[in-house]
Amino acid sequence: MKRNLLVIIVISIAAALSWYSSEMEQASRQAVLDLGKRIFLSATARKQITRGPFRGSVKPQEGTLTVSGIIAETNSFRRRHRLPPLQMNENLNSAARAKLHDILSQNYFAHVSPSGKGISYWVEQAGYDSAVVGENLALGNFSDDADLVEGWMNSPGHRENILNPHFTDIGVAAGKGEVEGANVWVAVQILAKPMSACPQVDTDLEDLKSAMAEMKARLEEDIPEAGAPQEELDDYNQHVQEYNQLVRRYNQLLVILEQKVDEYNGQVEAFNDCAG
């Protein structure tokens, strides 16, 4: 991933410093190590939130679940808590239908399928690029959409998903089938926020990485071997001047890298705030 690039750069810098022979070596090395400690490595690429599946009564009763009704009831509770309504997203509807089909065809009831596929898999397959995604599942025979959503709202974890202020979109699927020996309704509710809604983290530091790699190569090239002839040692004096120029350039790049790290960390914080 791109964010690992910063770690690579820091390692490259530390390797280049192994060629320094002056007091600047220790000072520069410490500066790089201190800088490395300031880099956040925990940016949320895709956060997923799942709760234990909700099981209602499997006692047979007349009742029908609908996609539009489940979404309407969900948004009714959000409005009561002064939260914006969730927007139906057809890609998330598609992901919910795929998850529902998987549950009914493989006869299981869990957030992760027997083959190890979780909510992120279905969302990505449906073409929705999420910053944060949550899933509520329900199994049982419900009298109507309000009965189902009320059941979720009475379950702390599912209620937290429905009232999560970071979610903006919703997808739903509901169907009836044989699951765990009972003829029941299964409902899949996917709540999400798209990656495009959050600040993007820019870690494109390839030019800086190349500059540091070039510096390391020059330093390796300029150090004469032990017992080198006088002519080579004389040439080394010239190389020392080039070396000093590289050191100055290195320090300039270090300042640039520090600025880039500050910018990167700010972007990571903004992204994580957005994704919750």
CSV table of C-alpha atoms in Angstrom, one decimal:
chain,number,residue,atom,x,y,z
A,1,MET,CA,0.0,0.0,0.0
A,2,LYS,CA,1.1,3.6,-0.6
A,3,ARG,CA,1.3,4.5,3.0
A,4,ASN,CA,4.1,2.0,3.6
A,5,LEU,CA,6.2,4.1,1.2
A,6,LEU,CA,7.1,6.4,4.1
A,7,VAL,CA,8.5,3.5,6.1
A,8,ILE,CA,10.6,2.5,3.1
A,9,ILE,CA,11.9,6.0,2.8
A,10,VAL,CA,12.9,6.2,6.4
A,11,ILE,CA,14.7,2.8,6.1
A,12,SER,CA,16.5,4.1,3.0
A,13,ILE,CA,17.6,7.2,4.8
A,14,ALA,CA,18.9,5.3,7.8
A,15,ALA,CA,20.8,3.0,5.5
A,16,ALA,CA,22.4,6.0,3.7
A,17,LEU,CA,23.5,7.4,7.1
A,18,SER,CA,25.6,4.3,7.7
A,19,TRP,CA,28.2,5.9,5.4
A,20,TYR,CA,28.6,9.1,7.3
A,21,SER,CA,31.9,9.5,9.3
A,22,SER,CA,31.4,12.9,10.9
A,23,GLU,CA,29.5,14.1,13.9
A,24,MET,CA,26.7,14.9,11.5
A,25,GLU,CA,26.1,11.2,11.3
A,26,GLN,CA,24.6,10.9,14.8
A,27,ALA,CA,22.6,14.1,14.6
A,28,SER,CA,21.1,13.3,11.2
A,29,ARG,CA,20.4,9.7,12.2
A,30,GLN,CA,18.5,10.7,15.3
A,31,ALA,CA,16.6,13.3,13.3
A,32,VAL,CA,15.4,10.5,10.9
A,33,LEU,CA,14.5,8.1,13.7
A,34,ASP,CA,12.6,10.9,15.5
A,35,LEU,CA,10.8,11.7,12.2
A,36,GLY,CA,9.9,8.0,11.7
A,37,LYS,CA,8.2,7.8,15.1
A,38,ARG,CA,5.9,10.6,14.0
A,39,ILE,CA,4.5,8.8,11.0
A,40,PHE,CA,1.0,7.4,11.5
A,41,LEU,CA,0.6,3.9,10.2
A,42,SER,CA,-3.0,3.4,11.3
A,43,ALA,CA,-4.9,5.2,8.6
A,44,THR,CA,-8.3,3.5,8.1
A,45,ALA,CA,-8.4,2.1,4.6
A,46,ARG,CA,-11.8,0.5,5.0
A,47,LYS,CA,-13.4,0.2,8.4
A,48,GLN,CA,-16.1,-2.4,8.8
A,49,ILE,CA,-18.6,-2.6,11.7
A,50,THR,CA,-20.6,-5.8,12.3
A,51,ARG,CA,-22.8,-6.9,15.3
A,52,GLY,CA,-23.9,-10.3,16.3
A,53,PRO,CA,-26.8,-11.3,14.0
A,54,PHE,CA,-30.3,-10.6,15.4
A,55,ARG,CA,-32.5,-13.6,15.8
A,56,GLY,CA,-36.3,-13.0,16.1
A,57,SER,CA,-39.0,-15.5,16.7
A,58,VAL,CA,-39.1,-18.4,14.2
A,59,LYS,CA,-42.8,-19.1,15.0
A,60,PRO,CA,-44.8,-19.0,11.8
A,61,GLN,CA,-46.9,-15.9,11.3
A,62,GLU,CA,-48.2,-13.9,8.4
A,63,GLY,CA,-45.9,-11.0,7.6
A,64,THR,CA,-43.9,-9.5,4.7
A,65,LEU,CA,-40.6,-7.6,4.7
A,66,THR,CA,-39.9,-5.0,2.0
A,67,VAL,CA,-36.7,-3.1,1.0
A,68,SER,CA,-38.5,0.3,0.9
A,69,GLY,CA,-40.2,-0.3,4.2
A,70,ILE,CA,-37.1,-1.3,6.0
A,71,ILE,CA,-35.3,1.7,4.8
A,72,ALA,CA,-38.2,4.0,5.7
A,73,GLU,CA,-38.4,2.6,9.2
A,74,THR,CA,-34.6,2.9,9.6
A,75,ASN,CA,-34.7,6.6,8.6
A,76,SER,CA,-37.7,7.2,10.8
A,77,PHE,CA,-35.5,6.3,13.8
A,78,ARG,CA,-32.6,8.4,12.6
A,79,ARG,CA,-34.9,11.4,12.2
A,80,ARG,CA,-36.1,11.0,15.7
A,81,HIS,CA,-32.5,11.3,16.9
A,82,ARG,CA,-31.9,14.3,14.6
A,83,LEU,CA,-29.7,12.4,12.2
A,84,PRO,CA,-29.8,12.8,8.4
A,85,PRO,CA,-31.6,10.0,6.6
A,86,LEU,CA,-29.6,7.4,4.8
A,87,GLN,CA,-29.7,7.4,1.0
A,88,MET,CA,-30.6,4.2,-0.8
A,89,ASN,CA,-27.7,3.1,-2.9
A,90,GLU,CA,-28.2,0.5,-5.6
A,91,ASN,CA,-24.7,-0.9,-5.3
A,92,LEU,CA,-25.3,-1.5,-1.6
A,93,ASN,CA,-28.7,-3.1,-2.5
A,94,SER,CA,-26.8,-5.4,-4.9
A,95,ALA,CA,-24.3,-6.3,-2.2
A,96,ALA,CA,-27.1,-7.0,0.3
A,97,ARG,CA,-28.9,-9.3,-2.3
A,98,ALA,CA,-25.7,-11.2,-2.9
A,99,LYS,CA,-25.2,-11.7,0.9
A,100,LEU,CA,-28.8,-12.8,1.3
A,101,HIS,CA,-28.5,-15.3,-1.6
A,102,ASP,CA,-25.3,-16.6,0.0
A,103,ILE,CA,-27.0,-17.2,3.4
A,104,LEU,CA,-30.0,-18.9,1.9
A,105,SER,CA,-28.0,-21.1,-0.6
A,106,GLN,CA,-25.4,-22.2,2.0
A,107,ASN,CA,-27.7,-22.4,5.0
A,108,TYR,CA,-25.8,-20.3,7.5
A,109,PHE,CA,-26.5,-17.2,9.6
A,110,ALA,CA,-23.4,-15.2,10.3
A,111,HIS,CA,-21.6,-12.1,9.2
A,112,VAL,CA,-18.8,-14.2,7.7
A,113,SER,CA,-19.7,-17.0,5.3
A,114,PRO,CA,-18.3,-20.6,5.6
A,115,SER,CA,-15.9,-19.7,2.8
A,116,GLY,CA,-14.6,-16.7,4.8
A,117,LYS,CA,-16.4,-13.9,2.9
A,118,GLY,CA,-17.3,-10.9,5.1
A,119,ILE,CA,-19.3,-7.7,4.4
A,120,SER,CA,-16.3,-5.9,2.7
A,121,TYR,CA,-16.2,-8.7,0.1
A,122,TRP,CA,-19.8,-8.2,-1.0
A,123,VAL,CA,-19.6,-4.4,-1.0
A,124,GLU,CA,-16.4,-4.4,-3.1
A,125,GLN,CA,-17.9,-7.0,-5.5
A,126,ALA,CA,-20.9,-4.7,-6.0
A,127,GLY,CA,-18.5,-1.8,-6.9
A,128,TYR,CA,-19.0,0.4,-3.8
A,129,ASP,CA,-15.7,1.9,-2.6
A,130,SER,CA,-16.4,2.3,1.2
A,131,ALA,CA,-14.5,4.3,3.8
A,132,VAL,CA,-16.6,2.7,6.5
A,133,VAL,CA,-19.3,0.0,6.2
A,134,GLY,CA,-21.6,-1.8,8.7
A,135,GLU,CA,-23.9,-4.7,8.5
A,136,ASN,CA,-27.1,-5.7,10.4
A,137,LEU,CA,-28.5,-9.1,9.9
A,138,ALA,CA,-31.9,-10.5,11.1
A,139,LEU,CA,-33.5,-13.9,11.0
A,140,GLY,CA,-37.1,-14.7,12.0
A,141,ASN,CA,-40.7,-14.3,11.2
A,142,PHE,CA,-41.6,-10.7,11.6
A,143,SER,CA,-45.1,-9.1,11.4
A,144,ASP,CA,-43.8,-6.3,9.2
A,145,ASP,CA,-40.9,-3.9,8.5
A,146,ALA,CA,-41.5,-1.9,11.6
A,147,ASP,CA,-41.4,-5.1,13.7
A,148,LEU,CA,-38.0,-6.0,12.2
A,149,VAL,CA,-36.4,-2.5,12.6
A,150,GLU,CA,-37.8,-2.2,16.2
A,151,GLY,CA,-36.0,-5.5,17.0
A,152,TRP,CA,-32.8,-4.1,15.7
A,153,MET,CA,-33.3,-0.9,17.7
A,154,ASN,CA,-33.8,-2.9,20.8
A,155,SER,CA,-30.5,-4.6,20.3
A,156,PRO,CA,-27.6,-2.2,21.4
A,157,GLY,CA,-25.1,-3.1,18.7
A,158,HIS,CA,-27.6,-3.0,15.8
A,159,ARG,CA,-29.1,0.3,17.2
A,160,GLU,CA,-25.6,1.8,17.3
A,161,ASN,CA,-25.2,0.9,13.6
A,162,ILE,CA,-28.5,2.5,12.6
A,163,LEU,CA,-27.8,5.6,14.6
A,164,ASN,CA,-24.1,5.9,13.5
A,165,PRO,CA,-23.7,9.5,12.3
A,166,HIS,CA,-20.9,8.6,10.0
A,167,PHE,CA,-23.1,6.4,7.7
A,168,THR,CA,-24.6,8.1,4.7
A,169,ASP,CA,-25.9,5.3,2.4
A,170,ILE,CA,-27.9,2.2,2.8
A,171,GLY,CA,-28.7,-1.0,1.0
A,172,VAL,CA,-31.2,-3.7,2.0
A,173,ALA,CA,-32.3,-7.2,0.9
A,174,ALA,CA,-34.9,-9.4,2.5
A,175,GLY,CA,-36.1,-12.9,1.5
A,176,LYS,CA,-37.7,-16.1,3.0
A,177,GLY,CA,-36.1,-19.5,2.9
A,178,GLU,CA,-35.0,-22.6,4.9
A,179,VAL,CA,-32.3,-21.6,7.3
A,180,GLU,CA,-31.1,-23.8,10.2
A,181,GLY,CA,-34.2,-26.0,9.9
A,182,ALA,CA,-36.8,-23.3,9.9
A,183,ASN,CA,-38.7,-21.4,7.2
A,184,VAL,CA,-37.9,-17.8,8.1
A,185,TRP,CA,-37.3,-14.3,6.8
A,186,VAL,CA,-33.7,-13.2,6.5
A,187,ALA,CA,-32.9,-9.5,6.3
A,188,VAL,CA,-29.6,-7.9,5.3
A,189,GLN,CA,-29.0,-4.2,6.0
A,190,ILE,CA,-25.8,-2.6,4.8
A,191,LEU,CA,-24.9,0.9,6.0
A,192,ALA,CA,-21.9,2.8,4.6
A,193,LYS,CA,-20.0,6.0,3.7
A,194,PRO,CA,-18.2,6.1,0.3
A,195,MET,CA,-14.4,6.7,0.2
A,196,SER,CA,-15.0,9.7,-2.0
A,197,ALA,CA,-16.8,11.5,0.9
A,198,CYS,CA,-13.6,11.6,3.0
A,199,PRO,CA,-10.4,13.5,2.5
A,200,GLN,CA,-7.9,11.5,0.5
A,201,VAL,CA,-4.5,10.6,1.9
A,202,ASP,CA,-1.7,11.6,-0.5
A,203,THR,CA,1.5,9.6,0.1
A,204,ASP,CA,3.0,9.9,-3.4
A,205,LEU,CA,6.6,10.4,-2.4
A,206,GLU,CA,8.2,8.5,-5.2
A,207,ASP,CA,10.4,11.5,-6.3
A,208,LEU,CA,11.7,12.0,-2.8
A,209,LYS,CA,12.4,8.3,-2.5
A,210,SER,CA,14.3,8.3,-5.7
A,211,ALA,CA,16.4,11.3,-4.6
A,212,MET,CA,17.4,9.6,-1.4
A,213,ALA,CA,18.3,6.4,-3.2
A,214,GLU,CA,20.5,8.4,-5.6
A,215,MET,CA,22.2,10.0,-2.6
A,216,LYS,CA,22.9,6.6,-1.1
A,217,ALA,CA,24.4,5.3,-4.4
A,218,ARG,CA,26.6,8.4,-4.7
A,219,LEU,CA,27.9,8.0,-1.2
A,220,GLU,CA,28.7,4.3,-1.7
A,221,GLU,CA,30.5,5.2,-4.9
A,222,ASP,CA,32.6,8.0,-3.3
A,223,ILE,CA,34.1,6.0,-0.4
A,224,PRO,CA,37.5,4.6,-1.4
A,225,GLU,CA,38.5,1.1,-0.3
A,226,ALA,CA,41.2,0.6,2.4
A,227,GLY,CA,44.7,0.7,1.0
A,228,ALA,CA,43.7,2.6,-2.1
A,229,PRO,CA,46.6,4.1,-4.1
A,230,GLN,CA,47.5,7.8,-3.7
A,231,GLU,CA,45.9,8.8,-7.0
A,232,GLU,CA,42.6,7.4,-5.8
A,233,LEU,CA,43.0,9.1,-2.5
A,234,ASP,CA,43.6,12.4,-4.3
A,235,ASP,CA,40.5,11.8,-6.3
A,236,TYR,CA,38.7,11.3,-3.0
A,237,ASN,CA,39.4,14.9,-2.1
A,238,GLN,CA,37.2,15.9,-5.0
A,239,HIS,CA,34.6,13.3,-3.9
A,240,VAL,CA,34.6,14.8,-0.4
A,241,GLN,CA,33.4,18.1,-1.9
A,242,GLU,CA,30.6,16.3,-3.7
A,243,TYR,CA,29.9,14.4,-0.6
A,244,ASN,CA,29.4,17.6,1.4
A,245,GLN,CA,27.1,18.9,-1.3
A,246,LEU,CA,25.1,15.7,-0.9
A,247,VAL,CA,25.0,16.1,2.8
A,248,ARG,CA,23.5,19.6,2.4
A,249,ARG,CA,21.1,18.2,-0.1
A,250,TYR,CA,20.2,15.5,2.3
A,251,ASN,CA,19.4,18.0,5.0
A,252,GLN,CA,17.2,19.9,2.6
A,253,LEU,CA,15.4,16.7,1.7
A,254,LEU,CA,15.0,15.9,5.4
A,255,VAL,CA,13.2,19.2,5.9
A,256,ILE,CA,10.9,18.4,2.9
A,257,LEU,CA,10.2,14.9,4.2
A,258,GLU,CA,9.3,16.3,7.6
A,259,GLN,CA,6.8,18.7,5.9
A,260,LYS,CA,5.4,15.8,3.9
A,261,VAL,CA,5.0,13.7,7.0
A,262,ASP,CA,3.1,16.5,8.8
A,263,GLU,CA,0.9,16.9,5.7
A,264,TYR,CA,0.3,13.1,5.5
A,265,ASN,CA,-0.5,12.8,9.2
A,266,GLY,CA,-3.0,15.7,8.9
A,267,GLN,CA,-4.7,13.8,6.0
A,268,VAL,CA,-4.8,10.6,8.0
A,269,GLU,CA,-6.4,12.3,10.9
A,270,ALA,CA,-9.0,14.0,8.7
A,271,PHE,CA,-9.8,10.7,7.0
A,272,ASN,CA,-10.1,8.8,10.3
A,273,ASP,CA,-12.4,11.5,11.7
A,274,CYS,CA,-14.5,11.2,8.5
A,275,ALA,CA,-14.7,7.4,8.7
A,276,GLY,CA,-15.4,7.4,12.4
